[in-house]
Coordinates of C-alpha atoms in Angstrom, one line a residue:
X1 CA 161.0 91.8 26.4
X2 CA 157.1 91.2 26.2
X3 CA 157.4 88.5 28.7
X4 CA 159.1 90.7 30.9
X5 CA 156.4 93.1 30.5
X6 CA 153.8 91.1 31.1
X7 CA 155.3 89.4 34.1
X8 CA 155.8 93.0 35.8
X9 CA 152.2 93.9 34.5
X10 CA 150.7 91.1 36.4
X11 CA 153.0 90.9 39.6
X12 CA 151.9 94.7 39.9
X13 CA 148.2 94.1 40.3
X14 CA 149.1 90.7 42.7
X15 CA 150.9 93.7 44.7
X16 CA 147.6 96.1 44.3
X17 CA 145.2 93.4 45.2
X18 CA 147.6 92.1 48.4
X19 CA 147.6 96.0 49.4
X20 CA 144.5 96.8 49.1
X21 CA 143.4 93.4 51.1
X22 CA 146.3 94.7 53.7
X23 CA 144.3 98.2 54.5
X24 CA 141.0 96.7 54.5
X25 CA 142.0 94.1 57.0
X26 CA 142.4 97.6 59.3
X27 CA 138.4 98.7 58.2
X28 CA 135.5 97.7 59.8
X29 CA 131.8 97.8 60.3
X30 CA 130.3 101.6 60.6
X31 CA 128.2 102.4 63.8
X32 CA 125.6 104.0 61.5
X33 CA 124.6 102.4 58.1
X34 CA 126.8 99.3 58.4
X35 CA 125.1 98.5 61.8
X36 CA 121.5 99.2 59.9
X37 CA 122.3 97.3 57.4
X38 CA 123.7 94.4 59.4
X39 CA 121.0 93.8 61.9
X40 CA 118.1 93.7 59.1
X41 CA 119.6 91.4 56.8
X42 CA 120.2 89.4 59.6
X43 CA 116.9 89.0 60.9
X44 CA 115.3 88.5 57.5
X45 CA 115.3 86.1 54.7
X46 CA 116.6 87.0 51.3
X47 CA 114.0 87.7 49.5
X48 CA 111.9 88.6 52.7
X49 CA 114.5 91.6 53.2
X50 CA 114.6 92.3 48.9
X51 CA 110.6 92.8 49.3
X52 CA 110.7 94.8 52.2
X53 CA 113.5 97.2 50.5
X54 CA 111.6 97.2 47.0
X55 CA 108.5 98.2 48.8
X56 CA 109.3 100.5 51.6
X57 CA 113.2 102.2 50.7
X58 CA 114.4 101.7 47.4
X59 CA 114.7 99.7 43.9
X60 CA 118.5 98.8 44.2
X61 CA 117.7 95.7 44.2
X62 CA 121.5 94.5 43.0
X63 CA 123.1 96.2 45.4
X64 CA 120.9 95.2 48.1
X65 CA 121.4 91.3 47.1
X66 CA 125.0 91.6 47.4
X67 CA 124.4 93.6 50.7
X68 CA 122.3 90.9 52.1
X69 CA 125.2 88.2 50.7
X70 CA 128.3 90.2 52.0
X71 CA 126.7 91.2 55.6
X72 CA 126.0 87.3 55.9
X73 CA 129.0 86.4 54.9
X74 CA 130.9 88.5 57.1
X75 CA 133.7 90.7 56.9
X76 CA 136.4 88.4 55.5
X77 CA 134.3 87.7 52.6
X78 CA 133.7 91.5 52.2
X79 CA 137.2 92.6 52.8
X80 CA 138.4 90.2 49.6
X81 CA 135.6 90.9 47.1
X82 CA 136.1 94.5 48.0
X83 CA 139.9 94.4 47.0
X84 CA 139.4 92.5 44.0
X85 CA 136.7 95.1 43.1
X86 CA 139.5 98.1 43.7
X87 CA 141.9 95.9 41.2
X88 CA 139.5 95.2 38.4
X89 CA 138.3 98.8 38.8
X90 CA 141.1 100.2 37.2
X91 CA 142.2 97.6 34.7
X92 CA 138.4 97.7 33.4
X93 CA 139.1 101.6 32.9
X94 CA 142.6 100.9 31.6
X95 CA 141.0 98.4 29.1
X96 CA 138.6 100.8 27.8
X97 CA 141.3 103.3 27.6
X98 CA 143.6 101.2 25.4
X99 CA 140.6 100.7 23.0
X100 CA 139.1 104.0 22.7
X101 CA 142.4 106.0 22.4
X102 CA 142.4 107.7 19.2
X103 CA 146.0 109.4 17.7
X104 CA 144.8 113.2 18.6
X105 CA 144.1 114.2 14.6
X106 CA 140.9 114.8 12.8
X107 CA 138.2 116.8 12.3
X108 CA 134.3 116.5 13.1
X109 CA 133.2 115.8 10.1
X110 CA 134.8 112.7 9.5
X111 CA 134.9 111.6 13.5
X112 CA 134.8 107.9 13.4
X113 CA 137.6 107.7 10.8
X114 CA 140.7 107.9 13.2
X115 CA 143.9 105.5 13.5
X116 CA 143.9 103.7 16.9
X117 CA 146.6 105.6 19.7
X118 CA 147.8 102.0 21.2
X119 CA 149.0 98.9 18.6
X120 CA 146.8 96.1 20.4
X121 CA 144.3 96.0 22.0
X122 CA 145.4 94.6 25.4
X123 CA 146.3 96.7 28.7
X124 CA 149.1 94.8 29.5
X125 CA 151.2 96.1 26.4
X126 CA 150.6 99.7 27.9
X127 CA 153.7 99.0 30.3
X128 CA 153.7 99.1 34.0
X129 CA 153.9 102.8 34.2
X130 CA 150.5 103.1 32.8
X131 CA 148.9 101.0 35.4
X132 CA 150.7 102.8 38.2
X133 CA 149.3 105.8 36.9
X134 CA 146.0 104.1 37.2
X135 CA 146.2 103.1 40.6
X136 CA 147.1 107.0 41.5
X137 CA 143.6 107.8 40.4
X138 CA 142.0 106.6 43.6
X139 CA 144.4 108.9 45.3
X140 CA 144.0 111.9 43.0
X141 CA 140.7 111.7 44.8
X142 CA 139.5 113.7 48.0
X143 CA 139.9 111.1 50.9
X144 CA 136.2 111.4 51.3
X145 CA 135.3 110.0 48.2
X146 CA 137.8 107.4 48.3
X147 CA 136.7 106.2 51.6
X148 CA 132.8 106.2 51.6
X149 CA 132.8 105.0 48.0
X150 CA 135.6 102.4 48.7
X151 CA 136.4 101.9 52.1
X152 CA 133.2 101.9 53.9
X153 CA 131.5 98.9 53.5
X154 CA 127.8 99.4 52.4
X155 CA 129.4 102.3 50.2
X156 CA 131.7 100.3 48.6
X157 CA 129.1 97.7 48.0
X158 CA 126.6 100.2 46.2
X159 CA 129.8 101.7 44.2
X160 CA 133.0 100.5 44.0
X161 CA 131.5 96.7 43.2
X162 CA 128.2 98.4 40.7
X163 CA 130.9 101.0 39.0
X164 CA 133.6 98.0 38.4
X165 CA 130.4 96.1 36.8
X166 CA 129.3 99.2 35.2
X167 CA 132.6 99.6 33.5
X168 CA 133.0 95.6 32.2
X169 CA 129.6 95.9 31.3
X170 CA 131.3 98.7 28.5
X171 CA 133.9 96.6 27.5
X172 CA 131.8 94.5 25.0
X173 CA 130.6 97.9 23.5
X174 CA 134.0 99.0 23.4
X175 CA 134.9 95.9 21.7
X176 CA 132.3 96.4 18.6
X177 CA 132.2 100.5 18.4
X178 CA 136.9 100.6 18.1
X179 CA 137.1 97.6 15.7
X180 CA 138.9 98.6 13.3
X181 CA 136.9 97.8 10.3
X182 CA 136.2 100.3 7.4
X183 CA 132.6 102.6 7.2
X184 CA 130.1 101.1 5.0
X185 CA 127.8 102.3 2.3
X186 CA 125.6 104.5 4.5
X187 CA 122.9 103.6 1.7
X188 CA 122.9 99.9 2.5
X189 CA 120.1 97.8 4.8
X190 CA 121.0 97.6 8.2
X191 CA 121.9 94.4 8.8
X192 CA 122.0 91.5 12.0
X193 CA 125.4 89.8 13.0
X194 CA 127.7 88.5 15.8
X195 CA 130.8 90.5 14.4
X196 CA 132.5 93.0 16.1
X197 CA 132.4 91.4 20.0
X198 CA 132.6 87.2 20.8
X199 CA 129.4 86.0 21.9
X200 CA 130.9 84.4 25.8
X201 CA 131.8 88.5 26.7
X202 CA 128.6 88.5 27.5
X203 CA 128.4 85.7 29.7
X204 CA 129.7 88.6 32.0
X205 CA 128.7 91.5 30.8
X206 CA 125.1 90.8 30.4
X207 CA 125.1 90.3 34.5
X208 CA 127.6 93.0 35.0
X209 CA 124.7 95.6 33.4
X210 CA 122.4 94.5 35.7
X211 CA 124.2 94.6 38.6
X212 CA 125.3 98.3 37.5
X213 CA 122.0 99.6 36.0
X214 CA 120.0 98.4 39.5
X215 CA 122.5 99.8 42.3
X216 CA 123.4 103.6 41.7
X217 CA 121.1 105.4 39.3
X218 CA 124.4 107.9 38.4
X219 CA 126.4 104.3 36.7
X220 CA 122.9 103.3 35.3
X221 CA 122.3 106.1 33.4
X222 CA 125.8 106.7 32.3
X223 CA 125.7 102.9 31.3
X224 CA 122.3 103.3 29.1
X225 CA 123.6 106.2 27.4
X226 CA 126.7 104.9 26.1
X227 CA 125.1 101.7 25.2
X228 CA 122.5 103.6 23.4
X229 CA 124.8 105.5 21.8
X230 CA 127.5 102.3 20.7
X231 CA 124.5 100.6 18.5
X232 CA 123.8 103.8 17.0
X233 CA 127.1 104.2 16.0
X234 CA 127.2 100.5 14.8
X235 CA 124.3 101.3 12.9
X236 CA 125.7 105.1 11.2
X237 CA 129.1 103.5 10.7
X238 CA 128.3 99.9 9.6
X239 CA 124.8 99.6 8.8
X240 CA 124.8 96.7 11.5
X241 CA 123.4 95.6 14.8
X242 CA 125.2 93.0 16.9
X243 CA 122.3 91.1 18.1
X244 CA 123.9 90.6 21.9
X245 CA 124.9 94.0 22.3
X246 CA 121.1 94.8 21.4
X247 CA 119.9 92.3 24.2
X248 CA 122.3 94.0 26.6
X249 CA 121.2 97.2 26.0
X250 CA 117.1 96.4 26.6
X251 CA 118.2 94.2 29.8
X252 CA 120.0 97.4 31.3
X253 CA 117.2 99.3 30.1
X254 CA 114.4 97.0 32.0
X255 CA 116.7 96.6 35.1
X256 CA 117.2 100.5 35.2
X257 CA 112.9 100.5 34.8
X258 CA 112.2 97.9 37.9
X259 CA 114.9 100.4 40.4
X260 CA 112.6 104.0 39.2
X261 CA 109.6 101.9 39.7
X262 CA 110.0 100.6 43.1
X263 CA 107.1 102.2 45.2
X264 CA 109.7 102.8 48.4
X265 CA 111.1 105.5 46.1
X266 CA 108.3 107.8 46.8
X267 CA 108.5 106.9 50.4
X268 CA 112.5 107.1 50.7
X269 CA 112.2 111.1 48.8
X270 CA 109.8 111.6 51.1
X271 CA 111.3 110.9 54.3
X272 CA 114.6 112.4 53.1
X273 CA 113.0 115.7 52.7
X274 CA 112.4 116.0 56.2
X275 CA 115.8 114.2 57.4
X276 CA 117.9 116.2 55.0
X277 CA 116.5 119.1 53.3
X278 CA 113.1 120.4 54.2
X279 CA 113.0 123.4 51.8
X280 CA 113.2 120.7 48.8
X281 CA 109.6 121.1 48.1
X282 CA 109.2 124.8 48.5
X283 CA 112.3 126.3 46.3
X284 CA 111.5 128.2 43.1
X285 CA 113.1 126.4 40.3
X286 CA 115.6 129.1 39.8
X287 CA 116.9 128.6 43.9
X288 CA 117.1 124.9 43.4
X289 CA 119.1 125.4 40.1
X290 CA 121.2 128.0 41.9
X291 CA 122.8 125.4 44.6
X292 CA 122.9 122.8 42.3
X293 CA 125.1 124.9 40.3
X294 CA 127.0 126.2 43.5
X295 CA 127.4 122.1 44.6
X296 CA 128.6 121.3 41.2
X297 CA 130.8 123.8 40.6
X298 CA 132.3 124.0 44.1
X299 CA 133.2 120.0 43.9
X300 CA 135.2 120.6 40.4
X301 CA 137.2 123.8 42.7
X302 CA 138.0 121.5 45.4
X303 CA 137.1 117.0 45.3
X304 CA 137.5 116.3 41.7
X305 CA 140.4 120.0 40.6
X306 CA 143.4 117.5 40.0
X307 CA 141.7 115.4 37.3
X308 CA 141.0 118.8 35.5
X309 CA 144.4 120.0 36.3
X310 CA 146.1 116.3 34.8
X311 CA 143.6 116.5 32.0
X312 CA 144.9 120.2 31.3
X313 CA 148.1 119.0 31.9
X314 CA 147.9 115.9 29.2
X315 CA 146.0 118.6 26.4
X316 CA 149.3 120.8 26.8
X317 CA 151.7 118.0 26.2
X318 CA 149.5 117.2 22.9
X319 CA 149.7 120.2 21.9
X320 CA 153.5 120.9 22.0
X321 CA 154.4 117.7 20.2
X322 CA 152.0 119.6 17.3
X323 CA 154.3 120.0 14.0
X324 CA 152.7 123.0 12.8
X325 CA 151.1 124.9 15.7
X326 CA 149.4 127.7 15.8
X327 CA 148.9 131.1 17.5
X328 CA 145.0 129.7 18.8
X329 CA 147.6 126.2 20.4
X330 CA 149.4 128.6 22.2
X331 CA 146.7 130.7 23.8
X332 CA 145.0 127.4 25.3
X333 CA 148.1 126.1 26.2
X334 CA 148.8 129.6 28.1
X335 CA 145.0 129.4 29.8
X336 CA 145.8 125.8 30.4
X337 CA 148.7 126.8 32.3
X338 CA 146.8 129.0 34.3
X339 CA 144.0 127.1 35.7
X340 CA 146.6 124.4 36.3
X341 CA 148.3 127.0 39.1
X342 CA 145.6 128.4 40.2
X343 CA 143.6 125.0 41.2
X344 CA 147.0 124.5 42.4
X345 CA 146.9 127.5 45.1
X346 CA 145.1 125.7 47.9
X347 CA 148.4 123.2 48.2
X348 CA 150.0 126.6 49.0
X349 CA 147.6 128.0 51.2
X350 CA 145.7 130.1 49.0
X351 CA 142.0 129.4 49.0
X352 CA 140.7 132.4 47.6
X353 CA 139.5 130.4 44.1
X354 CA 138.0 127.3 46.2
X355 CA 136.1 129.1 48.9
X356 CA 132.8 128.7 47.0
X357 CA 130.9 129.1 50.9
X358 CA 130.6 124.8 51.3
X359 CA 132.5 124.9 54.0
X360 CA 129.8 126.7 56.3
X361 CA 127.6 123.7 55.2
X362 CA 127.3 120.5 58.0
X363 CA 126.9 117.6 55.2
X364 CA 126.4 115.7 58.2
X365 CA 123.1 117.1 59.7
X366 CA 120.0 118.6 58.3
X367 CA 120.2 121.3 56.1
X368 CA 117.5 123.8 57.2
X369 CA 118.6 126.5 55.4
X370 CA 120.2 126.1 51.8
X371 CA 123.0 128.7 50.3
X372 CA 121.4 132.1 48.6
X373 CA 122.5 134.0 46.5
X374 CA 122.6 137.3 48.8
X375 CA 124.6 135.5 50.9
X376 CA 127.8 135.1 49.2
X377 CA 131.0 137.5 49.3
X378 CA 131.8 139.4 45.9
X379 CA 135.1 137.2 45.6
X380 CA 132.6 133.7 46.3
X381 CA 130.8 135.1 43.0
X382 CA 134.0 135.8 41.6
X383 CA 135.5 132.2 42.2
X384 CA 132.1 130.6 40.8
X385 CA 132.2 132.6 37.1
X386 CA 136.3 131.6 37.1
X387 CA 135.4 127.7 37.7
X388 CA 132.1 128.3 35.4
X389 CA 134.4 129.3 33.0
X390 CA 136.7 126.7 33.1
X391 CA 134.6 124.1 33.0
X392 CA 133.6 125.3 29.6
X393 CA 136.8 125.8 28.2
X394 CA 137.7 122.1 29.2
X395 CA 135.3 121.2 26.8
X396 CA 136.5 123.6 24.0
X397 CA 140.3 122.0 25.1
X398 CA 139.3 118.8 24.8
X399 CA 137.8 119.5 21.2
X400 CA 141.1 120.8 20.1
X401 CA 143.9 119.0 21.6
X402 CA 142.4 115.8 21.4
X403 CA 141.3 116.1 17.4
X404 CA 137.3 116.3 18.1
X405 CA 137.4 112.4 19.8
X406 CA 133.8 112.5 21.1
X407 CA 134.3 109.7 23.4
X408 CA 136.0 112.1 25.1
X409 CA 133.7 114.9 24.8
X410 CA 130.8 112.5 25.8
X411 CA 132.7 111.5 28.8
X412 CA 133.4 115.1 30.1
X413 CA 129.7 115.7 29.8
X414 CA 129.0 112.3 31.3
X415 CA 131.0 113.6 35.1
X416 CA 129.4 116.6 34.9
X417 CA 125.9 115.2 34.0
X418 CA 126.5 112.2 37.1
X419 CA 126.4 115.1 39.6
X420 CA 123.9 117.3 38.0
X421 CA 121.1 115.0 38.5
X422 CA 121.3 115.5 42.2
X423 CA 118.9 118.2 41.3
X424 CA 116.4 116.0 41.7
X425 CA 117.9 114.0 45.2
X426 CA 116.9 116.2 48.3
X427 CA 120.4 114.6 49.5
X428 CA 122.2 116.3 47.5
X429 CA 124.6 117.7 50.4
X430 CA 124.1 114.5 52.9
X431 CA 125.2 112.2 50.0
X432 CA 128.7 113.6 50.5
X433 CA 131.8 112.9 48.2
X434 CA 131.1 109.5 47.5
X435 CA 128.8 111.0 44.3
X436 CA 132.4 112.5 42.4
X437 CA 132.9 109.0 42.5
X438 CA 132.2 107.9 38.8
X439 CA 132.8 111.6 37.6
X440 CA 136.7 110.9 39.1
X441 CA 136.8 107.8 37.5
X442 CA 135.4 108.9 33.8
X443 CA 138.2 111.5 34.4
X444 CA 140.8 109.3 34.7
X445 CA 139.5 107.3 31.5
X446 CA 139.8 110.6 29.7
X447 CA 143.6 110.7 30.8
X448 CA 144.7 108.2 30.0
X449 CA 143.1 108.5 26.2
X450 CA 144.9 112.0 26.1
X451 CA 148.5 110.1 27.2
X452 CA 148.1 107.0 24.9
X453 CA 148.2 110.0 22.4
X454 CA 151.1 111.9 23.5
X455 CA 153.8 110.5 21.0
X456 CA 157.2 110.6 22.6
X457 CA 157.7 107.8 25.2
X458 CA 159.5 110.1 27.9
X459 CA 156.6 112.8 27.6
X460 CA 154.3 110.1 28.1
X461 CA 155.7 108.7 31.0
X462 CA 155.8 112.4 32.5
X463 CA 152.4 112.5 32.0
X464 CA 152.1 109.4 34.2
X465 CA 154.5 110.8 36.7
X466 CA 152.3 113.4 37.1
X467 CA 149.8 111.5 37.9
X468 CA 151.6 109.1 40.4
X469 CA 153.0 113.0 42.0
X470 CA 149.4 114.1 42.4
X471 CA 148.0 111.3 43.9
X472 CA 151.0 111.0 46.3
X473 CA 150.9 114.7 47.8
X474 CA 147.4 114.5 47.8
X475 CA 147.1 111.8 49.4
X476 CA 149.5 112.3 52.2
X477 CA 148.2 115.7 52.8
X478 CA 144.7 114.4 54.0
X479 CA 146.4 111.0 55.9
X480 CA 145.0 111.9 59.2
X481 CA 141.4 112.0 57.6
X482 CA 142.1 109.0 55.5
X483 CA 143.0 106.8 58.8
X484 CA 140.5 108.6 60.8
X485 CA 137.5 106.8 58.6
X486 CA 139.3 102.9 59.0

């Protein structure tokens, strides 16, 4: 039987990788940035063109070496990286998953003490449904994300290839933070040592942090944080540092330094001010927090509602296999219910709850005149609070079905926190969907945590079927935008 299951698990990613390869084959080179891109890194030298970025654009200095490399090498090269990328993607998430799922029981106070959800510790012994369900994250996603973050090829470049490196850069963390090793004295010295996570990991994950810390300052950040955070939980729960995992950490630190102190920062802010927003510089604080707010909120309504609503979906199923629920279960299992349908409505027609006033916004030209507050209809307002609302009872949810797991809870905040700092990007609107990117994808780490909990095999694999459902009428309902970007 485990043979079996690992021959299926393995002929199924051969199939992803051979697919994905299939509907590149159909993509090509863009007339705008691709073109851009193209004709400077072919009439510089490497490090000629790496100079000239650094000084006069930006400090992605990753990305930008494996722009120059894949522009040079052309598009076959590009076209089977890129579809190797889209397959490791989602087993490096799946990987994660299967280590970080906790059984959905516990309390706060003794947080770090909870029994693992899967038996090992490898993917493949999640069976094939759990990596189909996988897969249906990319199209769970609006078509616009999925195809400037994955399709297009500069895009997919700066995130597809930096987020798969951003997420094996985690693994080693993972590794050392879910062992399953007992808390020591919290009295003792804090000690050095390679337990926990096998030194040649990082033969890949020392170069995968700085690939993902100097490419997209969202996976960075993200990246920093949760390495920051895994030693100081090795150090609360353990007393101990792994020496490696320190080194990573200070690497991705330094190589997320050298991309904020480029000096064609200044100049690229500067110049997208005037290309993109010209009111940047003059807003009050409270303005600028306003459509920030309105952006964020609006993209959680419309690009990134059916990871909330499989996420909501996952907490309810936890909470019905509960032995001894209670009245409090059943009233965020009722709410839970209800935001599900009313995300829902749009499929029906109904857009009374996602009509947050982005639609009167061309993302594609210069935004000379932001969203204000006057401006917006009574039920606008309305639909704002509901999706303010929800967004805070997620995280209340997530608390309770999920037995206080604050990898979880850190990785909510994490997708919201990935699009709030555009507060400080006057291309906040001309970025587009491509930015829900890693907030999708933390998302779809968080559901699979909640389904690795859910007990009773045939629930579980309903939960995936959701998935597979959502991605599938998603997905065919946008088609004719989806082949219009190849």
């Amino acid at each position: 039987m485990g043979k079996k299951t690992d021959r299926k698990f393995y002929i199924f990613w051969i199939a992803m990788f051979l697919a994905a390869l299939a509907v590149l084959g159909f993509a090509g080179y863009s007339d705008g940035d691709d073109t851009y891109f193209y004709q400077h890194t072919h009439s510089m030298g490497f490090l000629e063109y790496l100079g000239w970025r650094y000084e006069t654009w930006v400090g992605r200095m990753a990305a930008e070496a494996l722009v120059y490399v894949a522009f040079h090498l052309g598009l076959p090269f590009w076209r089977i990286i890129n579809a190797l990328m889209l397959v490791l993607l989602p087993i490096g998430i799946l990987s994660l998953a299967v280590r970080a799922a906790r059984i959905p029981e516990g309390t706060l106070g003794r947080f770090w003490d909870r029994t693992p959800a899967c038996a090992g510790k490898s993917c493949v012994q999640t069976g094939l449904w759990a990596s189909v369900a996988c897969v249906a994250g990319y199209f769970m996603m609006n078509v616009q994300t999925l195809g400037y973050a994955a399709v297009w090829v500069n895009g997919s470049i700066f995130y597809t290839w930096s987020f798969t490196c951003g997420i094996w850069a985690l693994t080693t963390f993972a590794e050392f933070v879910f062992r399953e090793k007992p808390a020591a004295d919290v009295r003792g010295r804090i000690t050095f040592g390679m337990e926990g996570c096998p030194g040649w990991k990082f033969l890949y994950a020392v170069p995968c942090a700085v690939v993902a810390s100097m490419s997209i300052e969202q996976m960075g950040a993200v990246l920093l944080v949760f390495e920051v955070l895994g030693i100081v939980y090795g150090i609360l729960k353990w007393r101990s540092v792994h020496p490696l995992l320190l080194l990573q950490a200070c690497v991705t630190l330094v190589a997320f330094a050298v991309l904020f102190a480029a000096p064609g920062n200044d100049v690229r802010v500067a110049a997208e001010i005037v290309n993109w927003m010209p009111q940047y510089e003059t807003m009050s604080f409270g303005q600028h927090l306003f459509i920030t707010a309105h952006w964020l909120i609006s993209s959680f309504a419309n690009e990134n509602k059916l990871f909330l609503c499989a996420i909501w979906i996952a907490g309810i199923l936890l909470l019905l296999q509960k032995e001894k629920r209670s009245r409090t279960d059943g009233v965020m299992a009722v709410l839970a219910v209800l935001l599900t349908v009313v995300a829902l409505l749009p499929y029906l027609g109904i857009t009374a709850f996602s009509n947050l006033g982005m639609q009167y916004l061309d993302i594609t030209q210069c935004i000379t005149e932001v969203p204000v507050f006057e401006r917006f209809t009574g039920m606008q307002l309305a639909a704002m609070l509901w999706w303010a609302a929800a967004l805070v009872y997620t995280f209340v949810f997530l608390w309770r079905v999920s037995g206080c797991q604050m990898t979880l809870l850190l990785a909510y905040l994490a997708g919201i926190a990935s699009e709030a700092i555009m507060f400080f990007s006057p291309t906040m609107y001309a970025s587009g969907a491509r930015v829900y990117y890693l907030t999708d994808l933390l998302y779809l780490f968080m559901i699979l945590c909640l389904a690795f909990g859910i007990r009773d095999v045939r629930r579980r694999n309903g939960m995936y079927a959701v998935c597979v459902g959502a991605g599938i009428i998603n997905f065919v309902s946008q088609l004719p935008a989806f082949f219009a970007m190849l």
